[in-house]
Structure formats: structure tokens, C-alpha cells
CSV table of C-alpha atoms in Angstrom, one decimal:
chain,number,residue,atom,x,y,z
A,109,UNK,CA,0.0,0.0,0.0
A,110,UNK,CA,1.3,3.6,-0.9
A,111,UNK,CA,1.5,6.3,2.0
A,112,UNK,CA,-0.7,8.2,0.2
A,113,UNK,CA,-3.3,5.0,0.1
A,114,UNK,CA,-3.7,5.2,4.0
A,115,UNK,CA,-5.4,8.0,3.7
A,116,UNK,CA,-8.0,7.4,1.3
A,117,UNK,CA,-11.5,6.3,2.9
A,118,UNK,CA,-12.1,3.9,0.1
A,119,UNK,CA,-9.6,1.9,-2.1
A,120,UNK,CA,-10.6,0.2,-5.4
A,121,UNK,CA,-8.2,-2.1,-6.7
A,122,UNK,CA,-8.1,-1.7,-10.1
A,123,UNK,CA,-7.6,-4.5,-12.6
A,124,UNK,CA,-4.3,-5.3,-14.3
A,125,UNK,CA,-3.4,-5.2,-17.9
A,126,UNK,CA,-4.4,-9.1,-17.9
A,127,UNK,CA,-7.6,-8.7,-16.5
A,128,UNK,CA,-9.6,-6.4,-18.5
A,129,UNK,CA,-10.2,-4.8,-22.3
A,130,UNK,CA,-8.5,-2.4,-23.6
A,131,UNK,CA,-6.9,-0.5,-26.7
A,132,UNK,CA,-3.7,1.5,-26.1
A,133,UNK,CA,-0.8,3.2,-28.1
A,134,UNK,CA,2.9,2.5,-28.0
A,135,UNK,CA,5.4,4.6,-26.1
A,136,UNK,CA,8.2,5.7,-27.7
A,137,UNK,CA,8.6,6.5,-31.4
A,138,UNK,CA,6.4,4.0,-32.9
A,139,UNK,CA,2.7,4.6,-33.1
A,140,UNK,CA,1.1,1.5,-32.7
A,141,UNK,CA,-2.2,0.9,-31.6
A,142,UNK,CA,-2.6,-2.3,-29.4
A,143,UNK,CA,-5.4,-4.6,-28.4
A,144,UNK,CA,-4.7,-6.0,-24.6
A,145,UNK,CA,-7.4,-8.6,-24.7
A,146,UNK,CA,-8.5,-10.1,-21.3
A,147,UNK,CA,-6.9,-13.2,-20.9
A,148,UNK,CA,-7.9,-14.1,-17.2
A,149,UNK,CA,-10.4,-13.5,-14.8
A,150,UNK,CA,-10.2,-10.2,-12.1
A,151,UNK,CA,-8.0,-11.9,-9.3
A,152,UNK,CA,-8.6,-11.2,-5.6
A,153,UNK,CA,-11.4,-8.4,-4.8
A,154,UNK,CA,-10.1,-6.9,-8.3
A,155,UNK,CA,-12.9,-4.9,-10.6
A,156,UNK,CA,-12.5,-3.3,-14.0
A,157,UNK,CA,-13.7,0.4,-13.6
A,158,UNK,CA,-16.4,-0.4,-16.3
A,159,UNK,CA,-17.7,-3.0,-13.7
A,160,UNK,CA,-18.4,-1.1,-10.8
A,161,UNK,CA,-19.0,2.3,-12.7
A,162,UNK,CA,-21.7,0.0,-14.2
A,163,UNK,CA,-22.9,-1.1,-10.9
A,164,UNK,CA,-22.7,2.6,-9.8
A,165,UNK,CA,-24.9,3.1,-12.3
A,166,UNK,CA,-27.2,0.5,-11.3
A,167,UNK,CA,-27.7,1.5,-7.8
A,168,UNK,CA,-28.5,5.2,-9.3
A,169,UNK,CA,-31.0,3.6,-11.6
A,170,UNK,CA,-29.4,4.5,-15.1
A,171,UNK,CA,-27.6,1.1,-15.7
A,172,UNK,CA,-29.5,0.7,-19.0
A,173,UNK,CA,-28.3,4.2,-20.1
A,174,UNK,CA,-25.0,3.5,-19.1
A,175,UNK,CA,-24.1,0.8,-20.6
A,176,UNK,CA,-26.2,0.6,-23.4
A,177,UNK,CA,-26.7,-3.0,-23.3
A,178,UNK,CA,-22.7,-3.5,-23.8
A,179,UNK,CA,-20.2,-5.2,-21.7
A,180,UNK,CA,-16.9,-4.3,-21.4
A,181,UNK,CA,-15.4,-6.4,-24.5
A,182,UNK,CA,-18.4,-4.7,-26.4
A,183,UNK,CA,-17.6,-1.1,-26.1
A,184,UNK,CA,-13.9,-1.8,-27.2
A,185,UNK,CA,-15.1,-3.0,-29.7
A,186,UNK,CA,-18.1,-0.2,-30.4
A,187,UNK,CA,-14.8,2.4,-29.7
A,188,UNK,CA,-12.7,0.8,-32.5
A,189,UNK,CA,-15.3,0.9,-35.2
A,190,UNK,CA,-16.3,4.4,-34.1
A,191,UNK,CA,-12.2,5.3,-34.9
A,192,UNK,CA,-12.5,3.4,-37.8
A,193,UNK,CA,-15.7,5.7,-39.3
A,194,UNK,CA,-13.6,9.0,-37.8
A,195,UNK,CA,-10.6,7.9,-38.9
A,196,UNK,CA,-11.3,7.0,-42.8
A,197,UNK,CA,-7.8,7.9,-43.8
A,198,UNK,CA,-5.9,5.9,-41.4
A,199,UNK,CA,-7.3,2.5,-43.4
A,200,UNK,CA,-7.6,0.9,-40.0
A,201,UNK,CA,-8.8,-2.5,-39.6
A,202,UNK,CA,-11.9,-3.6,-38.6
A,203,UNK,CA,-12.5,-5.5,-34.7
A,204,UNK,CA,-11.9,-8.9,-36.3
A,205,UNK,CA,-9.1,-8.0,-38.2
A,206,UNK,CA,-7.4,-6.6,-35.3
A,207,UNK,CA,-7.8,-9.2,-32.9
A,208,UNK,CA,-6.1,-11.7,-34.9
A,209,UNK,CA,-2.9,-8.8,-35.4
A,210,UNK,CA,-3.5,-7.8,-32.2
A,211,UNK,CA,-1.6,-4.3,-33.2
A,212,UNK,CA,-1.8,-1.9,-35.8
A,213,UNK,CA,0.7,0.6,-37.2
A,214,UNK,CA,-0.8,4.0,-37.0
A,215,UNK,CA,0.8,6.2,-39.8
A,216,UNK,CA,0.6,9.7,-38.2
A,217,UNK,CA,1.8,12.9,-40.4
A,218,UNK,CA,4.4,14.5,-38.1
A,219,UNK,CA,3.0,17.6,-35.9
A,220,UNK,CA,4.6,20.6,-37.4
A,221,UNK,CA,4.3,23.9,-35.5
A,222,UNK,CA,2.5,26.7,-37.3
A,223,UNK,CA,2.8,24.7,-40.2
A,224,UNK,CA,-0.1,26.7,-42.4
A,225,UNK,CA,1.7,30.0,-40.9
A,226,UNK,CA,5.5,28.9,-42.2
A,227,UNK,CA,4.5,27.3,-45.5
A,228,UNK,CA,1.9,30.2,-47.0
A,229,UNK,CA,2.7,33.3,-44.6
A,230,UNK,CA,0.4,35.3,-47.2
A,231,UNK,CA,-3.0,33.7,-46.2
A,232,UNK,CA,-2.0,32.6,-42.6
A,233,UNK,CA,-0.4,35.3,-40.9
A,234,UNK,CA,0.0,35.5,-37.3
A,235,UNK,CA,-2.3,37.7,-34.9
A,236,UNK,CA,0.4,40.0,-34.9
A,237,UNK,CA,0.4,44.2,-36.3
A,238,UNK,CA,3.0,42.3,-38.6
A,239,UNK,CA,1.6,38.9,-39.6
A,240,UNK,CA,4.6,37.4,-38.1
A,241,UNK,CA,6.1,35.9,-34.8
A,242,UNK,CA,6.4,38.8,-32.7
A,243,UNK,CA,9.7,38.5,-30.3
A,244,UNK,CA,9.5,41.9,-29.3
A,245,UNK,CA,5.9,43.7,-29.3
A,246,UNK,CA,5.4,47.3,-29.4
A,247,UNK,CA,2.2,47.3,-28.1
A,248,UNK,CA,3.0,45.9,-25.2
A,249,UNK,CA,6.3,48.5,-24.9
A,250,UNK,CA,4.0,51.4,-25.0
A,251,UNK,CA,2.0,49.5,-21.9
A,252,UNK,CA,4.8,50.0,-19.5
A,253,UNK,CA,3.2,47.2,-17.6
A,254,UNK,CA,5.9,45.5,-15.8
A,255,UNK,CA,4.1,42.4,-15.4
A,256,UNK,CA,3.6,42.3,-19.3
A,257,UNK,CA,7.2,42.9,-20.9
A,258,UNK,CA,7.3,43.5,-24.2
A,259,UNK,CA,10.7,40.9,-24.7
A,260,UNK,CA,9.7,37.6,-23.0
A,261,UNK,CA,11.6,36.8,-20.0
A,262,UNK,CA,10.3,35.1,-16.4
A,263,UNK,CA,8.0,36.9,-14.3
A,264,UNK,CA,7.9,35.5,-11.1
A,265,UNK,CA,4.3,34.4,-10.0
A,266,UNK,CA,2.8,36.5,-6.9
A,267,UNK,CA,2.3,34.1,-4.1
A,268,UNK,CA,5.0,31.6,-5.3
A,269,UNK,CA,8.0,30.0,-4.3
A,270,UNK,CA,10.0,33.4,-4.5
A,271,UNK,CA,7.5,35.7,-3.3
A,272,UNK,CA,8.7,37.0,-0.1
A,273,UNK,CA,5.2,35.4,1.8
A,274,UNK,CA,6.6,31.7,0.7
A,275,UNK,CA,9.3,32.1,3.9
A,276,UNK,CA,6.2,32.1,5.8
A,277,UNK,CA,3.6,29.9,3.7
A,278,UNK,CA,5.7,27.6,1.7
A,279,UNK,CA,3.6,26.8,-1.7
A,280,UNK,CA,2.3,22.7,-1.2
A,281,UNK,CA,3.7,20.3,-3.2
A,282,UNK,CA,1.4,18.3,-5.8
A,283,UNK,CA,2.3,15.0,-7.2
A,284,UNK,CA,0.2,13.7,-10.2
A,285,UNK,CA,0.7,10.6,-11.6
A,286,UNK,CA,-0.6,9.5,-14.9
A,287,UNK,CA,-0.5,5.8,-15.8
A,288,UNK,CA,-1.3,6.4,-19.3
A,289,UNK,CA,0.6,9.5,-20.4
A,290,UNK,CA,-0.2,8.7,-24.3
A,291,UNK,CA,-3.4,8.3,-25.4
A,292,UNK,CA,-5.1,9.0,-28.6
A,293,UNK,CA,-8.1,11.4,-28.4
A,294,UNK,CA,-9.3,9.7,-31.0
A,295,UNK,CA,-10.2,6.5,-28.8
A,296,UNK,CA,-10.9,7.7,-25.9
């Protein structure tokens, strides 16, 4: 148990990888998208978070709404062909196809920055007096707003960890972890 778990009124142990549904996408530079298919039963007191949401649901008297007459393995499956139908270009396959694979290669264009602005500057200028990037700003100059310089640099934030009132309230610390820190919007 984590120190922060001894605190918590009520802990849900969630299911592992193993246990449960799902459709993910590779770390790292490849972009695959991945079917983990549930190869063994929820061990211990172990629930997938579509179970007891579902029985959340029930005990609220919306279970019908909620899960729309699917189970888990059904709305991964209902996700994946809604991708397919939003994602017509990406020629992915369909349910069937994919659990035999079991992965796809997801062929991305690369994320260019400003790309419109850069490659046709005429018909995609910047929100700027000058169309383009502004590194210094004029406007902002004839402000005289110290908080707003007209050259970027760091403005320290009132209240934080150098304002003068941190020797006497320090600023709490927040920790967030994220389990899944790449997912497509796409199939979420």
C-alpha cells in the first residue's frame, strides 16, 4: 500500500493489464495501436472500472443508459469501429481483423508547429500588427506594464516559491501521476 493510500476512505483495486479490455498506443517513437485482450479473470477483490462504474450506475437507476446494453469487451469493440468511421484515412482495420494482429501501425503525419503559418505566410499570418512571430511587441512597450514585458523573459508568479510570503507559507507540493501518459483522443 502507498503512503498516500492510508489516507483514502475507500480503495478500489483496479484491474491489471491481464484482466480487463482495452486499446492503447505505444510509447516511444512507434505509433502502434494495441489490443490487450483479457486473458484471465479479475483476481482477488479486483474490478475493471467499467464494472463497478456499471454497478454505480445501477444502484442510481441508469444502468441501461450507461451501458447501453454492452459489456466491457463490447464497447472496445463499439470504440474501435467508431475510430474506424472518424478515422477514414488511417485504413484501420476492422475488430476482427485486429484481434487476430492484435496491433496496428498508426501512420501519423508529423506535428509541425505553425505549419499553415510557415509554409503560405500570405493567407496565414500571425495575430500579430506584422503577420509574423512577434519576439518583441510594441504594443506591449508602449503599456509599460511590468508584469507584461514587451521581450519575454520570467515573471515571477505572486504568491509563489519566491514571493517574499513563501518564507512564511511555503507553496504545497502536488504530485500527479498519470498511468497512461499517451493516449489517442481519438479512442478515448
Amino acid at each position: 500500500m502507498t503512503p498516500s493510500a492510508k489516507y483514502a476512505d475507500l480503495l478500489l483495486p483496479e484491474t491489471s493489464f491481464m484482466e480487463r479490455w482495452n486499446i492503447g498506443e505505444t510509447w516511444g517513437t512507434a505509433s502502434y495501436l494495441i489490443l490487450s485482450e483479457k486473458l484471465i479473470e479479475p483476481e482477488f477483490e479486483r474490478r475493471s472500472d467499467y464494472d463497478w462504474l456499471r454497478e454505480v450506475a445501477a444502484k442510481l437507476g441508469i444502468e441501461n443508459e450507461f451501458s447501453q446494453g454492452r459489456d466491457e469487451k463490447a464497447w472496445i469493440e463499439h470504440i474501435w469501429e467508431q475510430t474506424r468511421l472518424a478515422m477514414p484515412d488511417e485504413n484501420l482495420p476492422d475488430f476482427a481483423t485486429l484481434q487476430k494482429t492484435r496491433q496496428h501501425l498508426f501512420k501519423s503525419a508529423p506535428f509541425i508547429a505553425f505549419e499553415d503559418n510557415i509554409r503560405d505566410p500570405e493567407n496565414h499570418p500571425f495575430p500579430t500588427p506584422s503577420g509574423k512571430i512577434e519576439i518583441f511587441s510594441k504594443r506591449l512597450y508602449d503599456m509599460q506594464h511590468p508584469e507584461i514585458p514587451a521581450l519575454s523573459h520570467y515573471v515571477p508568479a505572486h504568491e509563489g516559491p519566491e514571493d517574499a510570503l513563501a518564507k512564511d507559507f511555503p507553496p504545497p507540493v502536488n504530485y500527479v501521476e498519470r498511468k497512461k501518459p499517451r493516449q489517442l483522443n481519438a479512442i478515448r
